XYZ file of C-alpha atoms in Angstrom:
519
model
C -0.285 -0.083 0.024
C 3.017 2.552 1.184
C 4.547 1.751 -2.365
C 1.354 2.360 -4.277
C 0.555 5.134 -2.452
C 4.429 6.670 -3.169
C 3.667 5.829 -6.371
C 0.424 7.697 -7.267
C 2.219 11.191 -5.435
C 5.049 10.903 -8.235
C 2.437 10.402 -10.861
C 0.678 13.106 -9.907
C 3.575 15.278 -9.822
C 4.116 14.261 -13.142
C 0.796 14.508 -14.711
C 1.228 18.338 -13.199
C 4.569 19.524 -14.454
C 3.565 17.942 -17.879
C 0.100 19.895 -17.701
C 1.862 23.239 -16.495
C 4.746 22.683 -19.350
C 2.080 22.153 -21.906
C 0.146 25.189 -20.793
C 2.347 28.337 -20.098
C 1.247 29.855 -23.126
C -2.675 28.877 -22.851
C -4.958 31.365 -23.105
C -8.216 29.386 -21.991
C -10.307 32.451 -24.074
C -8.241 34.054 -26.411
C -9.663 37.260 -27.531
C -8.252 36.720 -31.385
C -8.486 33.370 -32.804
C -9.275 31.670 -36.134
C -12.473 29.249 -36.398
C -13.390 28.339 -39.349
C -15.723 25.535 -41.098
C -15.570 24.595 -45.043
C -18.484 24.171 -46.451
C -17.981 21.375 -49.115
C -20.254 21.552 -52.707
C -18.120 18.539 -54.714
C -20.574 15.690 -55.096
C -22.517 17.243 -52.468
C -20.479 16.340 -49.259
C -21.902 19.387 -47.669
C -23.997 22.065 -49.588
C -26.562 21.557 -51.614
C -27.514 17.952 -50.119
C -28.651 17.451 -53.663
C -27.414 19.554 -57.015
C -31.829 18.865 -57.724
C -32.517 20.425 -54.848
C -35.232 23.809 -54.843
C -33.571 26.821 -54.659
C -35.766 27.480 -51.693
C -34.559 24.042 -50.194
C -30.798 25.242 -50.872
C -30.882 28.524 -49.251
C -32.618 26.785 -46.001
C -29.542 24.398 -45.942
C -27.148 26.993 -46.217
C -29.049 29.084 -43.479
C -28.768 26.160 -41.394
C -24.752 25.698 -41.754
C -24.184 29.049 -40.681
C -26.639 29.122 -38.156
C -25.156 25.922 -36.299
C -21.407 27.396 -36.087
C -22.337 30.761 -35.404
C -24.226 29.458 -32.130
C -20.918 27.297 -31.345
C -18.760 30.549 -32.065
C -16.971 30.244 -35.198
C -16.324 33.383 -37.362
C -15.200 32.224 -41.103
C -16.773 30.145 -43.687
C -14.913 28.275 -46.453
C -16.775 27.852 -49.046
C -15.922 25.496 -52.316
C -16.997 27.618 -55.153
C -15.544 26.245 -57.898
C -14.635 22.177 -57.499
C -14.323 20.455 -61.478
C -13.747 23.346 -63.345
C -17.103 24.622 -62.779
C -18.489 27.586 -60.896
C -20.807 28.416 -58.396
C -21.169 31.873 -59.677
C -21.979 33.426 -63.173
C -18.373 33.324 -64.905
C -17.307 33.855 -68.452
C -14.674 31.626 -67.750
C -16.684 28.470 -66.515
C -19.935 26.248 -66.711
C -22.249 26.039 -63.747
C -21.702 23.545 -61.372
C -24.192 20.360 -61.686
C -23.476 19.955 -58.044
C -25.643 23.309 -58.185
C -28.056 22.469 -60.337
C -28.079 18.690 -60.815
C -26.641 19.541 -64.531
C -23.183 21.440 -65.842
C -24.102 24.572 -67.542
C -27.810 24.929 -66.640
C -28.431 28.457 -64.234
C -30.280 27.979 -60.726
C -34.056 28.161 -61.487
C -35.539 30.905 -60.482
C -32.174 32.842 -61.649
C -30.166 33.752 -58.499
C -26.707 34.548 -57.639
C -25.491 31.389 -55.281
C -22.080 32.947 -54.463
C -23.142 36.890 -53.855
C -26.479 35.457 -51.386
C -24.543 33.256 -49.636
C -21.542 36.214 -48.747
C -24.149 37.921 -47.737
C -25.861 35.939 -45.104
C -22.228 35.478 -43.945
C -21.436 38.812 -43.623
C -24.737 39.312 -42.072
C -23.823 36.595 -39.446
C -20.399 37.877 -39.146
C -18.612 35.473 -41.101
C -15.546 35.760 -42.730
C -16.232 34.515 -46.423
C -13.213 32.660 -47.812
C -14.040 31.307 -51.848
C -12.282 28.079 -52.020
C -11.597 27.199 -55.434
C -9.471 23.335 -56.615
C -7.529 25.272 -59.328
C -6.062 21.930 -61.069
C -8.785 19.021 -60.797
C -10.345 19.181 -64.278
C -13.183 16.650 -63.828
C -14.567 14.123 -61.774
C -14.399 11.491 -63.324
C -13.652 10.701 -67.529
C -17.788 10.939 -68.020
C -17.351 13.780 -70.733
C -20.544 13.598 -71.508
C -21.990 14.953 -68.433
C -19.487 18.002 -69.166
C -21.037 21.319 -70.252
C -19.652 22.482 -73.821
C -18.543 25.440 -72.412
C -16.214 23.166 -69.851
C -12.431 23.484 -70.772
C -12.519 19.900 -71.491
C -13.917 20.812 -74.877
C -12.664 24.537 -75.297
C -8.950 23.023 -74.468
C -8.327 19.520 -74.770
C -4.537 20.149 -74.985
C -4.202 21.737 -71.693
C -5.989 17.855 -70.148
C -3.818 15.182 -68.466
C -5.687 11.499 -67.322
C -4.752 10.474 -64.536
C -5.736 8.262 -61.274
C -6.332 4.644 -60.414
C -7.510 2.506 -62.951
C -11.524 3.134 -63.287
C -11.371 6.303 -61.185
C -9.068 8.539 -63.504
C -10.018 12.462 -63.573
C -8.637 14.818 -65.968
C -5.769 17.810 -64.372
C -5.263 20.787 -65.923
C -1.389 21.141 -67.059
C -0.226 22.673 -64.275
C 3.244 23.390 -66.279
C 1.510 25.611 -69.389
C 1.730 29.121 -69.378
C -1.545 29.290 -71.441
C -3.144 27.012 -67.942
C -1.582 29.425 -65.612
C -2.965 32.671 -67.040
C -6.265 31.015 -67.327
C -6.530 30.021 -63.458
C -5.314 33.492 -62.919
C -8.497 34.840 -64.618
C -10.597 32.521 -62.950
C -9.671 33.775 -59.457
C -9.142 37.665 -60.882
C -13.143 37.195 -61.820
C -13.714 36.380 -58.730
C -11.797 38.637 -56.268
C -13.075 41.575 -59.074
C -17.146 40.772 -58.853
C -17.361 39.433 -55.466
C -17.143 40.724 -51.581
C -15.056 38.427 -50.435
C -12.432 37.855 -47.866
C -10.013 35.559 -48.929
C -9.316 32.705 -51.863
C -8.634 29.539 -50.516
C -6.920 26.076 -52.091
C -6.719 23.584 -50.873
C -4.411 20.247 -50.807
C -4.952 19.524 -54.742
C -1.643 20.614 -56.721
C -0.346 17.986 -58.683
C -2.598 14.862 -58.255
C -1.959 12.112 -55.402
C 0.627 9.769 -56.746
C -0.990 6.378 -57.542
C 1.178 3.325 -58.036
C 2.222 2.512 -60.925
C 0.281 5.526 -62.733
C 2.529 8.456 -65.045
C 1.267 11.822 -64.722
C 1.855 12.270 -68.554
C 3.670 16.204 -68.762
C 6.989 14.715 -70.191
C 6.351 16.580 -73.717
C 5.543 20.059 -71.729
C 8.920 18.769 -69.312
C 11.205 18.940 -72.736
C 9.542 22.118 -73.879
C 9.925 24.205 -70.476
C 12.369 22.837 -68.090
C 15.807 24.578 -68.445
C 18.735 21.938 -65.909
C 15.898 20.919 -63.625
C 15.192 17.798 -62.479
C 11.322 16.651 -62.855
C 10.186 17.019 -59.234
C 12.259 20.459 -58.866
C 10.352 21.780 -62.604
C 7.024 20.502 -61.299
C 7.613 22.391 -58.076
C 8.587 25.537 -59.638
C 5.798 25.721 -61.873
C 3.789 25.242 -58.634
C 5.692 27.888 -56.979
C 4.893 30.469 -59.527
C 1.183 30.282 -59.709
C 1.055 30.379 -56.827
C 3.175 33.466 -56.150
C 1.180 34.698 -59.539
C -2.146 34.901 -57.856
C -1.031 36.679 -54.780
C 0.333 39.309 -56.472
C -2.489 38.929 -58.827
C -5.305 39.394 -55.579
C -3.308 42.196 -53.991
C -3.304 44.203 -57.192
C -7.395 43.954 -57.265
C -7.780 44.561 -53.513
C -4.961 44.328 -51.349
C -6.970 43.419 -48.296
C -7.946 40.235 -49.366
C -6.496 37.454 -48.226
C -4.624 34.213 -50.151
C -4.984 31.073 -48.297
C -4.131 27.245 -49.249
C -4.568 24.618 -46.789
C -1.772 21.907 -47.599
C -1.262 18.392 -46.638
C -0.098 18.313 -42.714
C 2.962 16.774 -44.179
C 5.833 18.935 -45.539
C 8.394 16.103 -45.765
C 9.027 12.910 -43.484
C 12.474 12.896 -41.736
C 13.470 9.985 -43.477
C 14.144 12.368 -45.920
C 14.767 15.467 -45.048
C 16.601 16.355 -41.749
C 14.184 19.098 -41.483
C 10.968 17.439 -41.740
C 9.004 16.236 -39.510
C 8.837 13.091 -37.052
C 5.970 11.251 -39.430
C 5.936 7.839 -41.925
C 3.777 9.291 -44.056
C 3.206 7.482 -47.355
C 2.880 10.867 -49.318
C 4.053 14.303 -48.879
C 3.828 18.151 -49.646
C 7.068 18.283 -51.428
C 7.871 14.688 -53.012
C 4.535 13.747 -54.355
C 1.853 16.929 -54.551
C 5.074 19.263 -55.913
C 4.011 21.805 -53.002
C 6.581 23.360 -51.247
C 4.445 25.517 -48.197
C 7.666 26.731 -46.770
C 8.831 28.460 -49.882
C 5.749 29.817 -50.526
C 5.684 31.202 -46.710
C 9.728 32.433 -46.986
C 8.670 34.450 -50.227
C 6.016 36.223 -48.728
C 3.464 35.420 -51.134
C 0.938 34.212 -48.859
C -1.449 35.297 -45.903
C -2.189 32.390 -44.550
C -1.591 28.409 -44.372
C -3.780 26.055 -42.882
C -2.435 22.576 -42.865
C -5.011 19.665 -42.754
C -3.909 17.796 -39.984
C -6.502 15.132 -39.869
C -4.866 12.715 -37.576
C -5.511 12.203 -34.000
C -3.109 13.784 -31.113
C -1.297 10.452 -30.642
C -1.480 9.049 -34.303
C 1.807 6.380 -34.699
C 2.797 7.249 -37.811
C 1.238 11.198 -38.287
C 0.928 12.544 -34.921
C -1.036 15.627 -34.082
C 1.076 16.530 -31.271
C 4.381 15.966 -33.420
C 3.378 17.888 -36.468
C 1.480 20.855 -35.051
C 5.140 21.357 -33.268
C 6.439 20.826 -36.635
C 4.552 23.824 -37.987
C 4.688 26.004 -35.327
C 8.731 25.541 -35.412
C 8.939 26.431 -39.170
C 5.962 28.335 -39.633
C 7.235 32.247 -40.928
C 5.657 35.450 -42.749
C 2.238 34.199 -42.763
C -0.857 33.538 -40.015
C -0.849 29.846 -39.848
C -3.785 27.934 -38.513
C -4.508 24.074 -38.080
C -7.073 21.466 -40.197
C -8.824 19.715 -37.913
C -10.618 16.322 -38.827
C -14.096 16.608 -37.857
C -15.217 14.356 -40.183
C -13.460 11.685 -38.625
C -16.085 11.729 -35.403
C -17.274 8.596 -34.708
C -16.581 7.123 -38.096
C -12.397 6.040 -38.337
C -10.380 3.204 -37.972
C -8.864 4.982 -35.214
C -10.428 4.628 -31.990
C -9.792 7.753 -30.714
C -11.952 9.423 -32.809
C -14.694 7.762 -30.424
C -13.533 9.816 -27.598
C -15.905 13.133 -27.417
C -12.966 15.281 -26.306
C -10.639 14.606 -28.715
C -11.148 17.422 -31.082
C -11.231 19.573 -27.700
C -8.297 18.073 -26.641
C -6.423 19.110 -30.370
C -7.875 22.686 -29.545
C -6.317 23.510 -26.145
C -3.155 22.174 -27.622
C -3.123 24.298 -30.545
C -3.407 26.964 -28.096
C -0.051 26.341 -26.435
C 1.474 27.053 -29.590
C 1.470 31.657 -29.781
C 2.509 31.386 -33.412
C -0.647 28.939 -34.312
C -3.902 31.229 -34.498
C -6.722 28.933 -34.462
C -8.281 25.674 -36.380
C -10.416 24.750 -39.245
C -12.796 22.165 -39.273
C -13.444 19.235 -42.784
C -16.251 19.668 -42.705
C -19.662 20.961 -42.070
C -21.781 18.456 -41.741
C -20.344 17.190 -38.590
C -21.565 19.341 -35.949
C -25.292 20.561 -38.165
C -27.311 18.358 -36.514
C -24.473 15.534 -35.936
C -22.003 14.667 -33.169
C -24.187 16.913 -30.636
C -21.971 15.670 -27.730
C -19.204 17.071 -29.218
C -20.035 20.389 -30.395
C -22.056 20.832 -26.539
C -18.471 20.364 -25.408
C -16.714 23.168 -27.585
C -20.134 25.371 -26.994
C -19.228 24.887 -22.800
C -16.008 25.312 -22.972
C -13.287 26.115 -26.307
C -15.735 27.758 -27.865
C -17.939 29.348 -24.976
C -17.152 32.792 -26.315
C -17.200 34.873 -29.691
C -13.165 35.495 -30.936
C -12.062 37.936 -33.437
C -10.219 36.458 -36.763
C -6.681 37.976 -36.697
C -6.066 40.490 -39.945
C -4.664 40.222 -42.641
C -0.438 40.261 -42.170
C 0.750 42.777 -44.271
C -1.672 44.884 -43.323
C -0.289 48.352 -40.880
C -3.385 49.962 -39.720
C -3.159 52.083 -36.317
C -6.747 51.859 -35.490
C -6.639 54.467 -34.478
C -9.131 56.190 -37.698
C -12.311 55.118 -37.093
C -16.135 56.329 -36.833
C -16.961 58.809 -34.440
C -20.047 58.856 -32.734
C -22.385 61.989 -33.225
C -25.286 61.377 -31.118
C -26.868 58.316 -28.832
C -30.027 58.712 -27.652
C -32.645 56.217 -25.728
C -35.611 55.080 -24.612
C -37.889 52.822 -23.123
C -36.578 49.697 -24.983
C -33.506 50.619 -27.227
C -30.307 52.540 -27.699
C -29.953 54.387 -30.483
C -26.138 55.222 -31.605
C -25.687 57.490 -35.202
C -21.789 57.229 -35.966
C -20.087 59.468 -38.623
C -17.090 57.902 -41.078
C -14.400 59.340 -42.401
C -13.178 59.854 -46.281
C -10.612 57.033 -44.824
C -12.980 54.506 -43.282
C -13.459 51.641 -45.124
C -15.220 49.625 -42.087
C -16.688 45.867 -42.429
C -18.248 44.978 -38.752
C -18.725 46.878 -35.626
C -17.703 44.913 -32.426
C -20.186 45.921 -29.340
C -18.837 45.365 -25.871
C -20.742 45.553 -22.122
C -20.113 44.187 -19.126
C -22.300 43.013 -16.462
C -22.626 44.579 -12.992
C -20.231 45.884 -11.922
C -17.473 44.155 -13.390
C -14.919 46.378 -15.690
C -15.388 47.186 -19.208
C -12.575 45.387 -21.082
C -12.970 45.110 -25.079
C -9.745 42.567 -24.378
C -12.395 40.187 -22.818
C -14.246 38.412 -25.354
C -16.896 36.930 -22.153
C -17.668 40.815 -22.891
C -18.397 40.967 -26.912
C -22.442 41.567 -27.174
C -22.483 41.177 -30.865
C -20.897 41.951 -33.794
C -22.500 43.725 -36.499
C -21.879 43.833 -40.695
C -22.198 47.143 -41.844
C -22.668 48.811 -45.401
C -19.105 49.613 -46.104
C -21.123 52.578 -49.143
C -22.989 54.499 -46.349
C -21.408 57.672 -45.188
C -22.080 57.357 -41.184
C -23.375 54.300 -39.456
C -26.972 53.613 -37.633
C -26.882 51.104 -34.978
C -29.383 50.198 -32.002
C -29.451 47.310 -29.595
C -32.127 46.449 -26.922
C -31.446 47.133 -23.421
C -31.986 43.644 -22.555
C -29.225 42.656 -24.663
C -26.871 45.284 -22.726
C -28.320 43.980 -19.368
C -27.280 45.986 -16.355
C -24.313 48.008 -18.622
C -23.518 51.101 -17.608
C -21.409 51.867 -20.566
C -20.544 50.460 -23.932
C -17.786 50.330 -26.031
C -17.690 50.059 -29.735
C -14.865 48.571 -31.699
C -14.450 48.744 -35.568
C -13.538 46.250 -37.877
C -11.824 47.243 -41.062
C -11.586 44.978 -45.198
C -7.640 44.093 -43.732
C -9.539 42.859 -40.494
C -7.901 45.357 -37.969
C -9.810 46.064 -35.010
C -9.746 49.846 -33.892
C -9.281 51.245 -30.645
C -12.710 51.194 -28.275
C -15.133 53.886 -28.195
C -16.888 53.913 -24.985
C -19.953 55.385 -24.112
C -21.496 56.464 -21.104
C -25.405 55.145 -20.812
C -27.106 57.500 -19.042
C -25.776 60.350 -20.921
C -27.417 60.985 -23.940
C -25.705 62.662 -26.892
C -27.083 65.546 -28.628
C -25.734 66.262 -32.433
C -23.898 69.441 -33.096
C-alpha cells in the first residue's frame, strides 16, 4: 500500500508538471482566434444536399449551416465555389456546376447568384467568407458526356492530362502550361473583382496524389519548358510560380483580400530530409504533390497557411501533436491555422475519434503555441445536427465566447482611424447610436462590448462581446440600434470597428446614462 501511495504521488507530480509545461502559453478563451469550417460542394458533401434541390431548399440548408456554426461561435466559412472546372456563380470562364443545378451549364431556376447571396448571408452573421477553389482538378471522372460544351475540356483539350487509379481517373489541368496558368489566374481575378469576399482559398490538390504504377504524363511539357532541372524541381517551380502569381494578382485588385492555402499536413518526412517532421506519411507535399508551403511562406506570397492535420493527437505514423509542433517551428511571414478532421468523429479506424474530447483536446493543444492562431474543420456536416456531444463540449468550453479573426498579416492600420459617435439617444426599450465615417474608413463590422453588474468594461475580454454587426461600407454614416435587454445592466458600452483588412480599432466608450446630441 505504501509503495502504491508513493507511486500515485509521483505520478500526480509528473502529470501536474507536464500540464504546466504544456499550458504556459495557454489562453483559455482567446480574444483573437480563427475558427472556420469548410463547406464542401463537390459531389454534394455538405451543400447543396443534392444538385436537384430547389433554390428554396438550398437557401434553407445553407442558412442552417451558418446558424449551427454561429451558435458555436465560429467566425469564418470556407465555401467551395469551384471544384471541377465549374462555378457556383455566373462566370465567363466556367459553366454552372452540376452540383448546384443537377446539370452542368444549367443556371439556377429561379435565377439567383448563389455566391453573392452566400457572401451576404455569411457577412450578416459575422463570418468571414473565404472563396475556396480547386485550380487544377478539371473533372471528377472521365464521363465527358456529363460535361457542358462550355467546359475547358472541350474548349482546350490540349490542357488536359488524364490520371488516376484504373477506373477512377480524372482529368487535370496541366500545371506546366503558361496558358493554363494565365487562365486560372483569370478565374481567380474574376471572383476577386466581382464579389465582396474576404479571401481566396486553395486546398491540398496541386499535382495529383501519386498512384502506384501510374504516370502523370507531362513529359512533352517538361521537354519544352524545363531548363537544367529535375522533373520534381521543375514541377515544384511550376506550382511556386502559380501561387506567387495568384497572390500578386489578388493584391493588385483588392489588397485586403487574403490568399490562403490548406496543404496536406506533412511537408516531408524526417527520414528523407532532416528538416522534415517525425512522421511516416505515405505521401508528402514536397515529394508527391510538388507543393512547397515553406517556400510560399519564406517568399512572402501567402497570407495564411492552414495545414490539414486530420490525425488524432497520438496517431502512430502522423500524430497531431508532433505535426503541430513542426508547423509551429517552421512557420514564418504568414498566419498559421490548423485543419482538424471533424469528419472522422465516430467514423474512423483510429478509435481515438470515438472519444468526445479528441477535438476539444486538439484545440487546447493548438492554443499552447503562440504562433498558431486558430483552427478550421472539415467538414460542415460534422456539427449540423450531428455529433451533438462534441458540439456541446465546444459550446460550453473552448468556444464558449466569440473571437475575432486575425487581420491580414501585411496590413499596417493603427486602429486610431475610426468612425466617431455623433449622437446617442435612448427610449424605453432601446439605445440608438449614429456614427460619422471619415473618407478613409473601410469598415466591415462593428463589435459591441458590454459588462454585467459592476465588472470593469474591457474590450480585450471576449466574454464581454455582445454582438458583431455587419455594416454597409458604402454608407456615409452608421446607424446602430440595440435593445436594452441585450446589454443587461451595463453602465457603459464600448464599440470597436473592424476594417476590410481585419484590423480592430481602439474602443469608443459611451456612458449609457448620458445622451449625446448632434452639434
